[in-house]
Short mmCIF file of N, CA and C in Angstrom, two decimals:
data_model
loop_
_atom_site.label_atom_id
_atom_site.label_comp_id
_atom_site.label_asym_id
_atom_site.label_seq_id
_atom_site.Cartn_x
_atom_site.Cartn_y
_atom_site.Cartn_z
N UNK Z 1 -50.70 38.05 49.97
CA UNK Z 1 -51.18 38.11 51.34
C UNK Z 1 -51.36 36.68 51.84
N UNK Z 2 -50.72 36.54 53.10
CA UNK Z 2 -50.98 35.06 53.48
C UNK Z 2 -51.75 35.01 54.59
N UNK Z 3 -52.45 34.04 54.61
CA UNK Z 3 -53.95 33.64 55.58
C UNK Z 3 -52.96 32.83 56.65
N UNK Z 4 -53.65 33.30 58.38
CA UNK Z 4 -52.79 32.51 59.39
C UNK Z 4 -54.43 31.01 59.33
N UNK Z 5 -53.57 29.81 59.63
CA UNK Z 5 -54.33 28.88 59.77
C UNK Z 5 -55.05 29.08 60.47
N UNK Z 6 -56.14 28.72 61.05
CA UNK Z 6 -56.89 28.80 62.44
C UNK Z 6 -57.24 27.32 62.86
N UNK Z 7 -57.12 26.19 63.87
CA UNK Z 7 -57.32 25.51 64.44
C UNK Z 7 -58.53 25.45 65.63
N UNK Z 8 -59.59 24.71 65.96
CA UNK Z 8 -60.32 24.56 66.72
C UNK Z 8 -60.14 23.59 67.84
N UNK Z 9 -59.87 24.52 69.17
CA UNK Z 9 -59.42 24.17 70.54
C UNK Z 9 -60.82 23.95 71.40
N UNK Z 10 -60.73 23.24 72.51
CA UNK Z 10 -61.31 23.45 73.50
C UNK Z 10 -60.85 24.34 75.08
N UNK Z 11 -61.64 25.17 75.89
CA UNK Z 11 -61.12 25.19 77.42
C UNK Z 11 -62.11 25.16 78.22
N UNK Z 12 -61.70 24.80 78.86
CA UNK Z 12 -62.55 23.79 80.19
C UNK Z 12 -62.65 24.01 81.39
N UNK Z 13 -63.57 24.36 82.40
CA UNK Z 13 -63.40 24.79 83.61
C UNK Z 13 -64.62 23.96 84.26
N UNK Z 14 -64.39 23.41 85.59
CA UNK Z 14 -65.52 22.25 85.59
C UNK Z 14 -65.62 22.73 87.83
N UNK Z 15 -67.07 23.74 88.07
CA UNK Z 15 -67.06 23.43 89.14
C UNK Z 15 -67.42 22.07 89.95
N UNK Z 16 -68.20 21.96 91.14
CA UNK Z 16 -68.90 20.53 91.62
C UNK Z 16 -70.23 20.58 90.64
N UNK Z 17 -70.63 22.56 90.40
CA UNK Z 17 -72.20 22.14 90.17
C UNK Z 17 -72.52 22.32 88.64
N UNK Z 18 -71.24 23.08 88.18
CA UNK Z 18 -71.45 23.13 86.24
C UNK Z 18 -69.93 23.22 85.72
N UNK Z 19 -70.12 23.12 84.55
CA UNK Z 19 -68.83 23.18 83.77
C UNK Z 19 -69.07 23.78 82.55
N UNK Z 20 -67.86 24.66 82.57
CA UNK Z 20 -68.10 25.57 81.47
C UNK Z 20 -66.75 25.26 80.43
N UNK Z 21 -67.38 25.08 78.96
CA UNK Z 21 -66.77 24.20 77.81
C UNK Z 21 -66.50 25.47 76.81
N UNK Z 22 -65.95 25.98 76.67
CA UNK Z 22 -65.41 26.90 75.50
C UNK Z 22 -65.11 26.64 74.38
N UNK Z 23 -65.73 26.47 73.03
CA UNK Z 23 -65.08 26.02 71.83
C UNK Z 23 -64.31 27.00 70.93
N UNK Z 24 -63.31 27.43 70.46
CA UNK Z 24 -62.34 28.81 70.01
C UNK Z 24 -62.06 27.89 68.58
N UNK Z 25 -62.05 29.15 67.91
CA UNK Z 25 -61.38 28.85 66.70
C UNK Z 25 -59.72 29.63 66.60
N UNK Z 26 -58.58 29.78 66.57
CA UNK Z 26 -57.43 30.33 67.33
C UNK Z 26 -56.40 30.31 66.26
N UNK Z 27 -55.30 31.12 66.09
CA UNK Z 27 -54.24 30.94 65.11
C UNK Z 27 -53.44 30.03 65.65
N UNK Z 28 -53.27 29.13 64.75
CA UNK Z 28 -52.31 28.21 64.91
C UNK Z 28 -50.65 28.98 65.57
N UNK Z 29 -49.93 28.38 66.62
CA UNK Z 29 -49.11 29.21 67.74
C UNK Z 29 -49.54 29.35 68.59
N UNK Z 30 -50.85 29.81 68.44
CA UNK Z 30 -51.55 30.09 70.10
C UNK Z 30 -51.21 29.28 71.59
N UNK Z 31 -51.11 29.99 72.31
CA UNK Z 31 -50.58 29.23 73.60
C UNK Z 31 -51.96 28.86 74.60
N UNK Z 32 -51.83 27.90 75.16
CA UNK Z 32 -52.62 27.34 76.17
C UNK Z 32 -53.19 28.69 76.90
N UNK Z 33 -52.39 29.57 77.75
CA UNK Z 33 -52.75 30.54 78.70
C UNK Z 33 -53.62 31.24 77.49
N UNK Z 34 -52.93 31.72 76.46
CA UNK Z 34 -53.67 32.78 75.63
C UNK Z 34 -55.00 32.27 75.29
N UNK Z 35 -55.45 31.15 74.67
CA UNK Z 35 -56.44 30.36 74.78
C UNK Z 35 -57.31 30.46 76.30
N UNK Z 36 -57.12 30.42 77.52
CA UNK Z 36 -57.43 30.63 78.49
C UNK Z 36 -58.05 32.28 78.46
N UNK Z 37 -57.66 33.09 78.37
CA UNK Z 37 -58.01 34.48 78.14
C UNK Z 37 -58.63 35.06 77.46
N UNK Z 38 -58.38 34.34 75.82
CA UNK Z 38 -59.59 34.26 75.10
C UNK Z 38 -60.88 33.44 75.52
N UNK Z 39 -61.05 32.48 76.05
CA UNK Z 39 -62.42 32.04 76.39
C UNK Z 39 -63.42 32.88 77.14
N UNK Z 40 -62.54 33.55 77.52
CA UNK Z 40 -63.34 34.50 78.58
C UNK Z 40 -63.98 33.70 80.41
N UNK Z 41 -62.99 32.89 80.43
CA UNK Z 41 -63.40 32.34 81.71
C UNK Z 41 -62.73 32.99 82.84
N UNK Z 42 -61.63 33.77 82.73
CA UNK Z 42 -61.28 34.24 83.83
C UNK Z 42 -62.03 35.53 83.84
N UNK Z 43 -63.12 36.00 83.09
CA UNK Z 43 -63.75 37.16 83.46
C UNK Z 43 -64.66 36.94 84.14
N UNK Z 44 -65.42 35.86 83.72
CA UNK Z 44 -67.12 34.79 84.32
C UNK Z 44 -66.39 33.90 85.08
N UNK Z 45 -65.50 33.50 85.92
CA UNK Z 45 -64.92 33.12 86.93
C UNK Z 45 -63.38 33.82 87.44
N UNK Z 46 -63.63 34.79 88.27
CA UNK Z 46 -62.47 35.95 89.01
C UNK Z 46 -61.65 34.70 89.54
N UNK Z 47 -61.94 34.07 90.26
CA UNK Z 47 -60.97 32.83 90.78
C UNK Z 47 -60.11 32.47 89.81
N UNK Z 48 -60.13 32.15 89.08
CA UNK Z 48 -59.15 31.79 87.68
C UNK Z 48 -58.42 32.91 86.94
N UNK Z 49 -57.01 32.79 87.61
CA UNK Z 49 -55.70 33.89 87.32
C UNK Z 49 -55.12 33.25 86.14
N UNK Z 50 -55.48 33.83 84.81
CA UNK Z 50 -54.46 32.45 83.89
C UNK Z 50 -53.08 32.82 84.14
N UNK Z 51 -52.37 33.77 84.97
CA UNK Z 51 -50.85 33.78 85.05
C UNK Z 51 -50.74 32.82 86.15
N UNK Z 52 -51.61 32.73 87.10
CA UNK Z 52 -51.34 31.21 88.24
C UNK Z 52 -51.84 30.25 88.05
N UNK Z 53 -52.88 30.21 87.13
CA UNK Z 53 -54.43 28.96 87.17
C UNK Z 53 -53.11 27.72 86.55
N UNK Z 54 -53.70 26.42 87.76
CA UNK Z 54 -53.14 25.28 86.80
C UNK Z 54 -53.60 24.22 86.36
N UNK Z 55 -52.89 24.19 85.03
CA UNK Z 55 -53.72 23.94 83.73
C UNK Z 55 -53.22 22.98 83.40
N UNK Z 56 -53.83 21.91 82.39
CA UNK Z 56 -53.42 20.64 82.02
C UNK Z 56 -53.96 20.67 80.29
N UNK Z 57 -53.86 19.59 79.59
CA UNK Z 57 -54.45 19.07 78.45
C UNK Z 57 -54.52 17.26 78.41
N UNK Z 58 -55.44 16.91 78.14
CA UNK Z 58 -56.26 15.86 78.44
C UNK Z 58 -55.57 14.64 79.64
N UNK Z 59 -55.57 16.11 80.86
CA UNK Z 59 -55.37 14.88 82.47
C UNK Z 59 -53.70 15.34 82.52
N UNK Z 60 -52.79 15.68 81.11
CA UNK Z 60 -51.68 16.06 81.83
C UNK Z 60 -51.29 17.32 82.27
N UNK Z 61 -50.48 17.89 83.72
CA UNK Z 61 -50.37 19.11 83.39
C UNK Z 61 -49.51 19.73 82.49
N UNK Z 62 -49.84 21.20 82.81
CA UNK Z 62 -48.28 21.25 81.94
C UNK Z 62 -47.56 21.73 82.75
N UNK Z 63 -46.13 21.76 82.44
CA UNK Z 63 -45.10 21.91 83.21
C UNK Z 63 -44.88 20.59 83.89
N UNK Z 64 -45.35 19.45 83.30
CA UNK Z 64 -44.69 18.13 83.87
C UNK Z 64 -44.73 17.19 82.47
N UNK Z 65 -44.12 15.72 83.34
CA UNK Z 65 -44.36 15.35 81.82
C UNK Z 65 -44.02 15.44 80.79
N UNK Z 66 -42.51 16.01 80.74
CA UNK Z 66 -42.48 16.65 79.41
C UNK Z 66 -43.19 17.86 78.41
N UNK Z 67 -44.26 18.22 79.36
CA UNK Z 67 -45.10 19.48 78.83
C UNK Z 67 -44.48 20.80 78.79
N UNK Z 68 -44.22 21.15 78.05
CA UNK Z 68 -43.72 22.80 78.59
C UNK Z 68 -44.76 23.68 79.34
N UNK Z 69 -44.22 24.18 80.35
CA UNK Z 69 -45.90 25.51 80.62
C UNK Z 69 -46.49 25.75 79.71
N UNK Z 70 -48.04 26.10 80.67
CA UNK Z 70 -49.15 26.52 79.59
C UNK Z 70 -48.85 27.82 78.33
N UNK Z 71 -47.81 28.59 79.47
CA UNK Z 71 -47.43 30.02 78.54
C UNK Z 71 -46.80 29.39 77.44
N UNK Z 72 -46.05 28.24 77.19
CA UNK Z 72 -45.00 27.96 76.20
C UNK Z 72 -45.86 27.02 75.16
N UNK Z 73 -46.45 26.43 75.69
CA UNK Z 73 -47.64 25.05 74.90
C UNK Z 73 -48.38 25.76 73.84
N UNK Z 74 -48.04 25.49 72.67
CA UNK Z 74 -48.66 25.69 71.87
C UNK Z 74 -49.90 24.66 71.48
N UNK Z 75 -50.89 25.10 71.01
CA UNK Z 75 -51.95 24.26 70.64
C UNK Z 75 -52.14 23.96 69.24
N UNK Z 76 -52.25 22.51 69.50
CA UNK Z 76 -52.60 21.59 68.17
C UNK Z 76 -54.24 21.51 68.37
N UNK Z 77 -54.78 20.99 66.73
CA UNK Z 77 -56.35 21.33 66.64
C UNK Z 77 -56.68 20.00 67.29
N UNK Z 78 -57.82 20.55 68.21
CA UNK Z 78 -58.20 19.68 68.69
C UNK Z 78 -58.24 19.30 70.23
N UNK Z 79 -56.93 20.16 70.74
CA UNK Z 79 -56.79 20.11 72.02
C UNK Z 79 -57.69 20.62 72.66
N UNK Z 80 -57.86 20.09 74.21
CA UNK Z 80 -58.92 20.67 75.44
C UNK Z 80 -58.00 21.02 76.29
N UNK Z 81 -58.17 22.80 76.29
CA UNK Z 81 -57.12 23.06 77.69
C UNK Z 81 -58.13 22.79 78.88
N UNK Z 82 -57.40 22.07 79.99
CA UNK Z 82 -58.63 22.00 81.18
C UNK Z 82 -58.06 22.89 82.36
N UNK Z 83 -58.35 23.80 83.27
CA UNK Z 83 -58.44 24.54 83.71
C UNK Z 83 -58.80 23.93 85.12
N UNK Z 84 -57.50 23.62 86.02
CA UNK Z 84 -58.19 22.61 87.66
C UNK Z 84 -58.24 23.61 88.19
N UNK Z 85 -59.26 22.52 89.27
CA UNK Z 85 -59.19 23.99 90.64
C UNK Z 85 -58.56 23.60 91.96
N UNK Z 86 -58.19 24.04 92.40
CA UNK Z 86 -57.45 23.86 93.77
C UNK Z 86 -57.98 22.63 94.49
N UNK Z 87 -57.21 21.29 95.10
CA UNK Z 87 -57.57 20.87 95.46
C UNK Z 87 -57.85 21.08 97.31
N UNK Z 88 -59.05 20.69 97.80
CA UNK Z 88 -59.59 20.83 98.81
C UNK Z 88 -59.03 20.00 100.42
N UNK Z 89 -58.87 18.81 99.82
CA UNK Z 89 -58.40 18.05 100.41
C UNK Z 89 -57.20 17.36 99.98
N UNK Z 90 -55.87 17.02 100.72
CA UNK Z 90 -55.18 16.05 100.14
C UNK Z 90 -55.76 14.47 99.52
N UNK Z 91 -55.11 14.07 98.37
CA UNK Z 91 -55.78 13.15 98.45
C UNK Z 91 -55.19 11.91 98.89
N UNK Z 92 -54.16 11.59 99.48
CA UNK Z 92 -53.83 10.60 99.93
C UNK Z 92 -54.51 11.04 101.88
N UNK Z 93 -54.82 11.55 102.42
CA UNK Z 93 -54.89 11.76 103.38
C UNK Z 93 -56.46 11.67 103.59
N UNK Z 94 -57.30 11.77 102.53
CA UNK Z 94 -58.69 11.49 102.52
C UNK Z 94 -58.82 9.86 102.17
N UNK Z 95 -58.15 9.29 101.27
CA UNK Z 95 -58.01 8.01 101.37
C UNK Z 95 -58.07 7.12 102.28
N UNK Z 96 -57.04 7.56 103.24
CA UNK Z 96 -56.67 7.32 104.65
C UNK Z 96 -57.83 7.12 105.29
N UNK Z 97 -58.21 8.32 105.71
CA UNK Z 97 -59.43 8.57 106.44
C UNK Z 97 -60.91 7.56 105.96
N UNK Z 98 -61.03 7.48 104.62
CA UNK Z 98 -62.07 6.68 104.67
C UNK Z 98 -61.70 5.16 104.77
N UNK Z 99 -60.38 4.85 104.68
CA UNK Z 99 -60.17 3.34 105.30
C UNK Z 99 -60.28 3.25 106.28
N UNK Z 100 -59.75 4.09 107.12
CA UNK Z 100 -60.06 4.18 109.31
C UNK Z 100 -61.18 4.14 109.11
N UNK Z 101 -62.26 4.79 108.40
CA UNK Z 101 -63.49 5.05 108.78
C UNK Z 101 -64.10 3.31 108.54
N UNK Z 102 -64.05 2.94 107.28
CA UNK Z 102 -64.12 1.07 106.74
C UNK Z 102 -63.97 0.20 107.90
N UNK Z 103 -62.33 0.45 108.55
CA UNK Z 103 -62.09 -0.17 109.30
C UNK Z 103 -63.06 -0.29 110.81
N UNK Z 104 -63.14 1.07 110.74
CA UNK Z 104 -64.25 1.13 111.93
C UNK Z 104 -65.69 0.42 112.09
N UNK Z 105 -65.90 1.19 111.14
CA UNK Z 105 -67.24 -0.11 110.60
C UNK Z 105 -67.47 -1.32 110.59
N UNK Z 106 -66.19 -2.01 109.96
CA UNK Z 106 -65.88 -3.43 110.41
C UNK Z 106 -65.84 -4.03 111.22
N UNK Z 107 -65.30 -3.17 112.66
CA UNK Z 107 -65.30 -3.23 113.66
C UNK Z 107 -66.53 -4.07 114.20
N UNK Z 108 -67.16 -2.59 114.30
CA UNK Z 108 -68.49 -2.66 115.23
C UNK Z 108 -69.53 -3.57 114.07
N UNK Z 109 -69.67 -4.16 112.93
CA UNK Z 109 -70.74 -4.92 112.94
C UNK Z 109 -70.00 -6.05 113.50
N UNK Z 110 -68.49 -6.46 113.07
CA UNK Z 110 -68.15 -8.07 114.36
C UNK Z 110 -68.88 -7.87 115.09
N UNK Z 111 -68.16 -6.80 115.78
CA UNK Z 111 -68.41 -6.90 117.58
C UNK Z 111 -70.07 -7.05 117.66
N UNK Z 112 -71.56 -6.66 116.84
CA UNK Z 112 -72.37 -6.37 117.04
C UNK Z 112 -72.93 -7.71 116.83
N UNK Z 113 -72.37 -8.56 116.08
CA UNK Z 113 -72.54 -10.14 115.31
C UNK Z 113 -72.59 -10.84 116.38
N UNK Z 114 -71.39 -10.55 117.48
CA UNK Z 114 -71.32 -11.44 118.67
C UNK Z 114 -70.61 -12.78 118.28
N UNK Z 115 -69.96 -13.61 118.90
CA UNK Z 115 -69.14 -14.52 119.09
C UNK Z 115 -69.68 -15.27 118.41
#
């Protein structure tokens, strides 16, 4: 009888006001999504579809990068699947905005300095 290895993963889901850290012990093969399903975060957060949720491991996603999708990614011990959430704002376009806003500012203390 042969024993499947088991490896110890992390998954990760991080709102503004908590973050929830999952530690799994998992058969070695295990895939990123499956790992996701086992944590039980898409039950204690409905927002998180692991067939759409997109997912990374430490900052990369997958499906770039050379990553295969989460469905295909198998996990090595040790990995943190992280689990993003939709971003809110673009972020080059919020960038933007707080330089106009800088710039503005700049503005009016000159102008308020006086000649």
């Amino acid at each position: 009888m042969t024993e499947d290895k088991m490896i110890s993963v992390e998954v990760v889901y991080a709102l503004p006001h908590e973050q929830r850290l999952m530690r799994l012990l998992v058969k070695q093969g295990t895939t990123a999504r499956e790992a996701l399903i086992r944590s039980g975060i898409p039950e204690e957060y409905p927002e998180v579809d692991p067939d759409s949720a997109k997912m990374g491991i430490f900052a990369q996603p997958f499906g770039s990068k050379g990553l295969p999708p989460a469905e295909n990614y198998q996990l090595q011990p040790g990995d943190r699947v992280e689990v993003y959430r939709p971003l809110i704002a673009d972020p080059k376009e919020a960038r933007k905005q707080r330089a106009e806003k800088a710039k503005r500012l700049a503005e009016k203390k000159k102008d308020a300095e006086g000649p």
